[in-house]
Short mmCIF file of C-alpha atoms in Angstrom, two decimals:
data_model
loop_
_atom_site.label_atom_id
_atom_site.label_comp_id
_atom_site.label_asym_id
_atom_site.label_seq_id
_atom_site.Cartn_x
_atom_site.Cartn_y
_atom_site.Cartn_z
CA MET A 1 10.45 -36.54 6.53
CA ARG A 2 14.05 -36.46 5.36
CA GLU A 3 13.00 -36.11 1.73
CA LEU A 4 10.48 -33.38 2.60
CA THR A 5 13.16 -31.48 4.52
CA VAL A 6 15.70 -31.65 1.67
CA ASN A 7 13.13 -30.56 -0.92
CA ALA A 8 11.93 -27.74 1.33
CA VAL A 9 15.43 -26.35 1.82
CA LEU A 10 16.23 -26.46 -1.90
CA THR A 11 12.86 -24.96 -2.86
CA PHE A 12 13.20 -22.17 -0.29
CA ILE A 13 16.69 -21.26 -1.55
CA VAL A 14 15.51 -21.11 -5.17
CA LEU A 15 12.42 -19.02 -4.37
CA LEU A 16 14.44 -16.72 -2.12
CA ALA A 17 16.97 -16.16 -4.90
CA ILE A 18 14.16 -15.31 -7.33
CA ILE A 19 12.55 -12.85 -4.92
CA PHE A 20 15.89 -11.24 -4.06
CA THR A 21 16.66 -10.80 -7.75
CA GLN A 22 13.30 -9.20 -8.53
CA ILE A 23 13.52 -6.81 -5.58
CA LEU A 24 17.14 -5.94 -6.31
CA VAL A 25 16.38 -5.11 -9.96
CA LYS A 26 13.60 -2.71 -8.89
CA LEU A 27 15.77 -1.05 -6.26
CA LEU A 28 18.72 -0.66 -8.61
CA GLY A 29 16.38 0.88 -11.17
CA ALA A 30 15.21 3.37 -8.53
CA ALA A 31 18.83 4.10 -7.60
CA ALA A 32 19.75 4.67 -11.25
CA ALA A 33 16.80 7.04 -11.62
CA GLY A 34 18.00 9.01 -8.59
CA THR A 35 14.94 8.31 -6.40
CA LEU A 36 16.90 6.06 -4.01
CA PRO A 37 20.45 6.56 -2.71
CA ILE A 38 22.92 3.80 -3.49
CA ASP A 39 23.69 3.23 0.19
CA GLY A 40 20.01 2.60 0.88
CA VAL A 41 19.62 -0.34 -1.52
CA LEU A 42 20.74 -3.06 0.90
CA GLY A 43 18.54 -1.79 3.73
CA MET A 44 15.46 -1.59 1.52
CA LEU A 45 16.27 -5.04 0.13
CA ALA A 46 16.37 -6.58 3.62
CA PHE A 47 13.11 -4.97 4.81
CA THR A 48 11.25 -5.90 1.61
CA ALA A 49 12.47 -9.50 1.72
CA LEU A 50 11.30 -9.86 5.34
CA GLN A 51 7.88 -8.64 4.29
CA GLN A 52 7.61 -11.44 1.70
CA MET A 53 8.66 -14.26 4.08
CA PRO A 54 5.14 -15.47 5.13
CA LEU A 55 4.00 -15.92 1.55
CA LEU A 56 7.36 -17.45 0.64
CA LEU A 57 6.99 -20.13 3.33
CA SER A 58 3.47 -21.00 2.16
CA VAL A 59 4.61 -21.38 -1.43
CA THR A 60 7.61 -23.45 -0.31
CA LEU A 61 5.42 -25.90 1.60
CA PHE A 62 3.03 -26.34 -1.30
CA ILE A 63 5.77 -26.98 -3.87
CA THR A 64 7.69 -29.27 -1.51
CA ILE A 65 4.78 -31.61 -0.83
CA LEU A 66 3.70 -31.57 -4.45
CA LEU A 67 7.18 -32.53 -5.67
CA THR A 68 7.72 -35.21 -3.01
CA LEU A 69 4.43 -37.03 -3.52
CA SER A 70 4.68 -36.68 -7.31
CA ARG A 71 8.02 -38.46 -7.14
CA ALA A 72 6.38 -41.23 -5.09
CA TRP A 73 3.72 -41.63 -7.79
CA ARG A 74 6.26 -41.71 -10.61
CA ASP A 75 8.37 -44.36 -8.85
CA SER A 76 5.29 -46.51 -8.11
CA GLU A 77 5.73 -46.13 -4.36
CA MET A 78 2.13 -44.91 -4.04
CA VAL A 79 0.95 -47.96 -5.97
CA VAL A 80 2.68 -50.23 -3.46
CA TRP A 81 1.27 -48.12 -0.63
CA MET A 82 -2.32 -48.48 -1.82
CA SER A 83 -1.89 -52.13 -2.82
CA SER A 84 -1.00 -52.78 0.83
CA GLY A 85 -4.43 -51.62 1.94
CA GLN A 86 -3.46 -48.01 2.79
CA SER A 87 -5.03 -44.83 1.42
CA LEU A 88 -3.82 -41.32 0.69
CA VAL A 89 -5.45 -40.16 3.92
CA GLY A 90 -2.65 -41.96 5.77
CA TRP A 91 -0.23 -39.35 4.42
CA ILE A 92 -2.03 -36.51 6.21
CA ARG A 93 -0.44 -37.16 9.61
CA PRO A 94 3.25 -37.22 8.51
CA VAL A 95 2.73 -34.33 6.10
CA LEU A 96 1.13 -32.19 8.82
CA GLN A 97 3.88 -33.14 11.27
CA PHE A 98 6.32 -31.62 8.81
CA ALA A 99 4.18 -28.66 7.71
CA LEU A 100 2.55 -27.40 10.93
CA PRO A 101 5.76 -25.96 12.49
CA LEU A 102 6.48 -24.03 9.29
CA ILE A 103 2.85 -22.87 9.08
CA ALA A 104 3.08 -21.66 12.68
CA LEU A 105 6.29 -19.82 11.77
CA ALA A 106 4.52 -18.25 8.77
CA GLY A 107 1.74 -17.12 11.11
CA VAL A 108 4.21 -15.46 13.48
CA LEU A 109 5.94 -13.77 10.56
CA SER A 110 2.64 -12.59 9.10
CA LEU A 111 1.25 -11.26 12.39
CA ALA A 112 4.41 -9.77 13.90
CA LEU A 113 7.54 -9.62 11.77
CA SER A 114 5.99 -8.57 8.46
CA PRO A 115 4.26 -5.41 9.81
CA TRP A 116 7.43 -4.56 11.75
CA SER A 117 9.52 -4.78 8.57
CA ILE A 118 7.01 -2.64 6.66
CA ALA A 119 7.11 0.02 9.39
CA LYS A 120 10.91 0.02 9.43
CA ARG A 121 11.04 0.23 5.64
CA GLN A 122 8.71 3.25 5.63
CA GLN A 123 10.76 4.96 8.34
CA TYR A 124 13.98 4.21 6.49
CA GLN A 125 12.51 5.58 3.25
CA ARG A 126 11.52 8.82 4.98
CA LEU A 127 14.99 9.10 6.48
CA LEU A 128 16.56 8.67 3.04
CA ASP A 129 14.19 11.25 1.55
CA SER A 130 15.16 13.77 4.24
CA ARG A 131 18.85 13.54 3.39
CA ASP A 132 20.45 15.91 0.95
CA GLU A 133 21.47 14.37 -2.34
CA LEU A 134 25.11 15.42 -1.96
CA ALA A 135 25.40 13.19 1.14
CA ALA A 136 24.66 10.17 -1.05
CA VAL A 137 26.52 11.23 -4.16
CA THR A 138 27.50 8.59 -6.71
CA PRO A 139 30.87 9.19 -8.43
CA GLY A 140 30.77 9.37 -12.21
CA LEU A 141 27.03 9.96 -12.45
CA PHE A 142 25.04 13.13 -13.17
CA GLN A 143 22.37 13.38 -10.48
CA GLU A 144 19.35 15.68 -10.33
CA ALA A 145 18.11 16.94 -6.99
CA ARG A 146 14.56 15.95 -6.11
CA ARG A 147 13.69 19.16 -4.25
CA ASP A 148 15.19 21.85 -6.53
CA SER A 149 16.69 22.36 -9.98
CA ARG A 150 20.26 21.49 -8.95
CA ILE A 151 22.31 19.06 -11.03
CA HIS A 152 25.64 17.86 -9.70
CA PHE A 153 28.46 15.62 -10.85
CA VAL A 154 31.45 14.29 -8.89
CA GLU A 155 34.24 12.38 -10.58
CA LYS A 156 35.86 10.86 -7.47
CA LEU A 157 34.84 10.29 -3.86
CA ASN A 158 37.17 9.31 -1.03
CA ILE A 159 35.04 7.14 1.23
CA ILE A 160 37.56 7.45 4.11
CA ASP A 161 37.58 11.23 4.64
CA GLY A 162 34.58 12.11 2.42
CA ARG A 163 36.51 14.51 0.15
CA LEU A 164 35.28 15.08 -3.40
CA GLU A 165 37.28 15.70 -6.57
CA ASN A 166 36.37 17.40 -9.87
CA ILE A 167 32.95 18.76 -8.94
CA PHE A 168 30.34 20.24 -11.27
CA ILE A 169 27.14 21.93 -9.98
CA ASN A 170 24.46 23.71 -11.98
CA ARG A 171 21.56 25.60 -10.38
CA ASP A 172 18.66 27.48 -11.98
CA LEU A 173 17.55 30.12 -9.46
CA PRO A 174 14.64 32.56 -9.92
CA ASP A 175 16.93 35.51 -10.64
CA ARG A 176 19.99 33.83 -12.12
CA SER A 177 21.56 30.69 -13.47
CA GLU A 178 24.69 29.50 -11.72
CA THR A 179 27.35 26.96 -12.70
CA VAL A 180 30.19 26.07 -10.37
CA VAL A 181 33.21 23.87 -11.10
CA ALA A 182 35.89 23.00 -8.57
CA LYS A 183 38.87 20.67 -8.26
CA LYS A 184 37.96 19.42 -4.78
CA GLY A 185 35.53 19.88 -1.93
CA PHE A 186 33.99 18.42 1.21
CA LEU A 187 30.82 18.59 3.31
CA TYR A 188 30.84 20.74 6.44
CA GLU A 189 28.33 21.20 9.26
CA ASP A 190 28.52 24.20 11.58
CA LYS A 191 27.57 24.43 15.25
CA ASP A 192 23.97 25.42 14.36
CA GLY A 193 23.47 22.27 12.32
CA ASP A 194 23.56 23.99 8.92
CA ARG A 195 25.29 21.98 6.21
CA TYR A 196 27.55 23.42 3.53
CA LEU A 197 29.43 22.09 0.54
CA ILE A 198 32.86 23.70 0.70
CA LEU A 199 34.43 23.96 -2.78
CA GLU A 200 38.11 24.71 -3.31
CA GLU A 201 40.12 25.93 -6.33
CA GLY A 202 37.25 26.54 -8.69
CA ARG A 203 35.36 28.94 -10.90
CA ARG A 204 31.79 30.26 -10.74
CA TYR A 205 29.73 31.30 -13.79
CA VAL A 206 26.64 33.44 -13.13
CA ALA A 207 24.11 34.47 -15.80
CA ASN A 208 21.44 36.97 -14.74
CA GLN A 209 17.85 36.47 -15.87
CA PRO A 210 16.23 36.87 -18.32
CA ALA A 211 19.18 37.39 -20.69
CA LYS A 212 21.91 34.78 -20.46
CA SER A 213 24.21 36.11 -23.11
CA ALA A 214 26.63 37.67 -20.60
CA PHE A 215 28.28 35.81 -17.73
CA ASP A 216 29.99 36.95 -14.58
CA ILE A 217 33.04 34.77 -14.02
CA VAL A 218 34.55 34.55 -10.55
CA ASP A 219 37.61 32.50 -9.59
CA PHE A 220 37.74 31.40 -5.96
CA GLU A 221 40.04 29.58 -3.59
CA ARG A 222 37.16 28.52 -1.34
CA TYR A 223 33.42 28.84 -1.83
CA GLY A 224 30.65 27.61 0.50
CA LEU A 225 27.36 26.42 -0.93
CA ARG A 226 24.59 26.10 1.66
CA ILE A 227 22.53 22.92 1.49
CA ASP A 228 18.89 23.21 2.56
CA MET A 229 17.72 20.07 4.31
CA PRO A 230 14.07 19.36 5.18
CA GLY A 231 13.47 17.90 8.61
CA VAL A 232 12.14 14.42 9.17
CA THR A 233 8.39 14.77 9.70
CA ALA A 234 6.38 12.72 12.16
CA PHE A 235 5.88 9.14 11.07
CA THR A 236 2.31 7.86 10.84
CA PRO A 237 2.30 4.17 9.91
CA LYS A 238 -0.23 2.82 7.46
CA GLU A 239 -2.51 -0.10 8.23
CA ASN A 240 -0.08 -2.68 6.86
CA ALA A 241 2.65 -1.32 9.17
CA ARG A 242 0.64 -1.30 12.39
CA GLU A 243 0.81 -3.99 15.04
CA THR A 244 -1.81 -6.72 14.99
CA LEU A 245 -3.07 -5.91 18.49
CA THR A 246 -3.57 -2.29 17.46
CA LEU A 247 -5.58 -3.33 14.42
CA LEU A 248 -7.73 -5.65 16.56
CA SER A 249 -8.67 -2.73 18.79
CA GLU A 250 -9.78 -0.66 15.79
CA ASN A 251 -13.15 -1.11 14.17
CA THR A 252 -12.46 0.17 10.67
CA ALA A 253 -12.77 -1.45 7.27
CA LEU A 254 -9.12 -0.82 6.39
CA ALA A 255 -7.94 -2.47 9.61
CA GLY A 256 -10.24 -5.42 8.92
CA GLY A 257 -8.81 -5.85 5.44
CA GLU A 258 -5.27 -5.95 6.80
CA LEU A 259 -6.25 -8.44 9.53
CA PHE A 260 -7.91 -10.63 6.92
CA TRP A 261 -4.70 -10.80 4.90
CA ARG A 262 -2.46 -11.49 7.89
CA PHE A 263 -4.58 -14.38 9.13
CA SER A 264 -5.24 -15.67 5.60
CA THR A 265 -1.57 -16.24 4.75
CA PRO A 266 -0.96 -19.16 7.19
CA LEU A 267 -4.49 -20.50 6.69
CA ALA A 268 -3.99 -20.56 2.93
CA GLY A 269 -0.68 -22.37 3.45
CA LEU A 270 -2.45 -25.07 5.49
CA VAL A 271 -5.21 -25.51 2.91
CA MET A 272 -2.75 -25.74 0.03
CA VAL A 273 -0.64 -28.29 1.94
CA LEU A 274 -3.71 -30.55 2.11
CA ALA A 275 -4.58 -29.81 -1.51
CA ALA A 276 -1.09 -30.81 -2.66
CA MET A 277 -1.68 -34.45 -1.72
CA PRO A 278 -4.49 -35.25 -4.21
CA LEU A 279 -2.95 -32.87 -6.77
CA ALA A 280 0.30 -34.85 -6.68
CA TYR A 281 -1.25 -37.75 -8.62
CA VAL A 282 0.72 -38.41 -11.79
CA ASN A 283 -0.84 -40.08 -14.81
CA PRO A 284 1.98 -41.78 -16.78
CA ARG A 285 0.20 -41.00 -20.04
CA MET A 286 -0.07 -37.23 -19.42
CA GLY A 287 3.51 -36.26 -18.62
CA ARG A 288 5.25 -35.28 -15.42
CA SER A 289 4.59 -31.54 -15.37
CA TYR A 290 0.82 -31.66 -15.78
CA ASN A 291 0.06 -31.80 -12.05
CA LEU A 292 2.65 -29.08 -11.31
CA ALA A 293 1.03 -26.73 -13.80
CA LEU A 294 -2.42 -27.49 -12.40
CA GLY A 295 -1.25 -26.96 -8.83
CA GLY A 296 0.40 -23.66 -9.71
CA LEU A 297 -2.78 -22.48 -11.43
CA LEU A 298 -4.94 -23.37 -8.43
CA PHE A 299 -2.49 -21.66 -6.07
CA PHE A 300 -2.58 -18.50 -8.21
CA ILE A 301 -6.39 -18.49 -8.31
CA TYR A 302 -6.56 -18.99 -4.55
CA PHE A 303 -4.39 -15.99 -3.76
CA GLN A 304 -6.17 -13.84 -6.32
CA LEU A 305 -9.42 -14.67 -4.54
CA MET A 306 -7.77 -13.55 -1.31
CA ASN A 307 -7.00 -10.18 -2.93
CA VAL A 308 -10.59 -9.85 -4.16
CA VAL A 309 -12.09 -10.69 -0.75
CA GLN A 310 -9.65 -8.34 0.99
CA ALA A 311 -10.83 -5.53 -1.29
CA GLN A 312 -14.44 -6.28 -0.33
CA VAL A 313 -13.54 -6.19 3.36
CA GLN A 314 -11.72 -2.87 2.96
CA LEU A 315 -14.81 -1.44 1.27
CA GLY A 316 -16.88 -2.40 4.31
CA ARG A 317 -19.06 -4.92 2.50
CA MET A 318 -18.02 -7.86 4.67
CA HIS A 319 -16.57 -8.42 8.14
CA TRP A 320 -13.07 -9.83 8.11
CA ILE A 321 -13.92 -12.83 10.31
CA VAL A 322 -16.87 -13.75 8.07
CA ALA A 323 -14.61 -13.40 5.04
CA LEU A 324 -12.03 -15.72 6.61
CA VAL A 325 -14.60 -18.40 7.33
CA LEU A 326 -16.28 -18.19 3.92
CA LEU A 327 -13.15 -18.13 1.76
CA HIS A 328 -11.03 -20.70 3.54
CA GLY A 329 -14.03 -22.84 4.41
CA PHE A 330 -14.91 -22.98 0.72
CA ALA A 331 -11.30 -23.80 -0.15
CA LEU A 332 -11.21 -26.58 2.45
CA ALA A 333 -14.44 -28.01 1.05
CA CYS A 334 -12.84 -28.05 -2.41
CA VAL A 335 -9.87 -29.96 -0.97
CA MET A 336 -12.22 -32.54 0.56
CA LEU A 337 -13.90 -32.85 -2.80
CA LEU A 338 -10.52 -33.51 -4.42
CA PHE A 339 -9.86 -36.34 -1.96
CA TYR A 340 -13.34 -37.75 -2.54
CA ARG A 341 -13.16 -37.50 -6.32
CA ARG A 342 -9.68 -38.98 -6.63
CA TYR A 343 -9.87 -41.97 -4.30
CA GLN A 344 -13.48 -42.62 -3.40
CA GLY A 345 -15.80 -40.73 -5.67
CA ALA A 346 -14.27 -42.24 -8.81
CA THR A 347 -14.92 -45.74 -7.46
CA PHE A 348 -18.45 -44.76 -6.43
CA TRP A 349 -19.39 -43.45 -9.87
CA LYS A 350 -17.79 -46.51 -11.44
CA TYR A 351 -20.21 -48.72 -9.52
CA VAL A 352 -23.11 -46.47 -10.52
CA ARG A 353 -22.25 -46.78 -14.20
CA PHE A 354 -21.84 -50.55 -13.82
CA TRP A 355 -25.28 -50.81 -12.18
CA GLN A 356 -26.86 -48.74 -14.98
CA ARG A 357 -25.37 -51.06 -17.59
CA ASN A 358 -26.83 -54.10 -15.82
CA GLU A 359 -30.26 -52.45 -15.55
CA ASN A 360 -30.30 -51.62 -19.27
CA PRO A 361 -28.34 -54.35 -21.00
CA ALA A 362 -27.44 -53.88 -24.60
CA PRO A 363 -29.52 -56.01 -27.10
CA LEU A 364 -27.86 -59.15 -28.30
CA PRO A 365 -26.66 -59.05 -31.90
CA ARG A 366 -28.73 -61.04 -34.41
#
């Protein structure tokens, strides 16, 4: 139990670091492209990581048990264990004592916390989309507005009082093209809730359409640029963001597909925990990483089958409870076959081949 706990903690930290890095790279790419404000990266990172926790716990359990029992095979501890009259089945009880609390935690995360984090992430994304781009300006970066043809650049930003320095704004309007430069500025909101960008000590260049050869140049001490902000529309959560009890009360194919996935995550973790015990066998002549590669391949195939079955449920071709029983029942039968083939079936077929040799003895040499 102590060795399983240590391996689980180390494995979880490594997998969490990998997931955090992958998510952070995607979010930073979105921030660099201007589709996500910089101040929204950490919030989106936290909500996305919480969504991945059930699957992360299942993978952690599988790798932990596979590594621990493989080490026991390599150090001949399993040989001593079986030479003492014990079998691999005797490992099921201590392994499940370690794994069942984490599987229960994965079930709670999958049924409750994961849809909550998805709903919060969607709400947070809509809140970020409703903000004006100048409220989340990044100093030293040309940014293009998502809702109009405005391009703005700010050299410096004082995060204490929110004042801007060395501002450049270009707008292509239907009747004119406008470029504004200013030494400093700040955001202002009036009593009606309208927001303005107040520019100070600047110059405004206006070119009327369609000819842009002549410009009107206006110097100003203070110039207010109104910022149009769309309101936050009503939030309608998708199936993966709804509560489990709500999905159970619905009788739709999409709700069934989401329920299948939520219940499948902890069940798949339990099945793969049992499968890790026969897969941990190490043949000294085949190298140490052979069983790890095989286990990873089987785990990948298992979760791809879950995606395929979920798609069938969402298309209405299968009820989600029937899909749960068929898929995980088949996987559990394959695990039983692994136990039988590794530690009983091999001996059985050995006796069959021995009996066939005795029934048909080879002719004596002349």
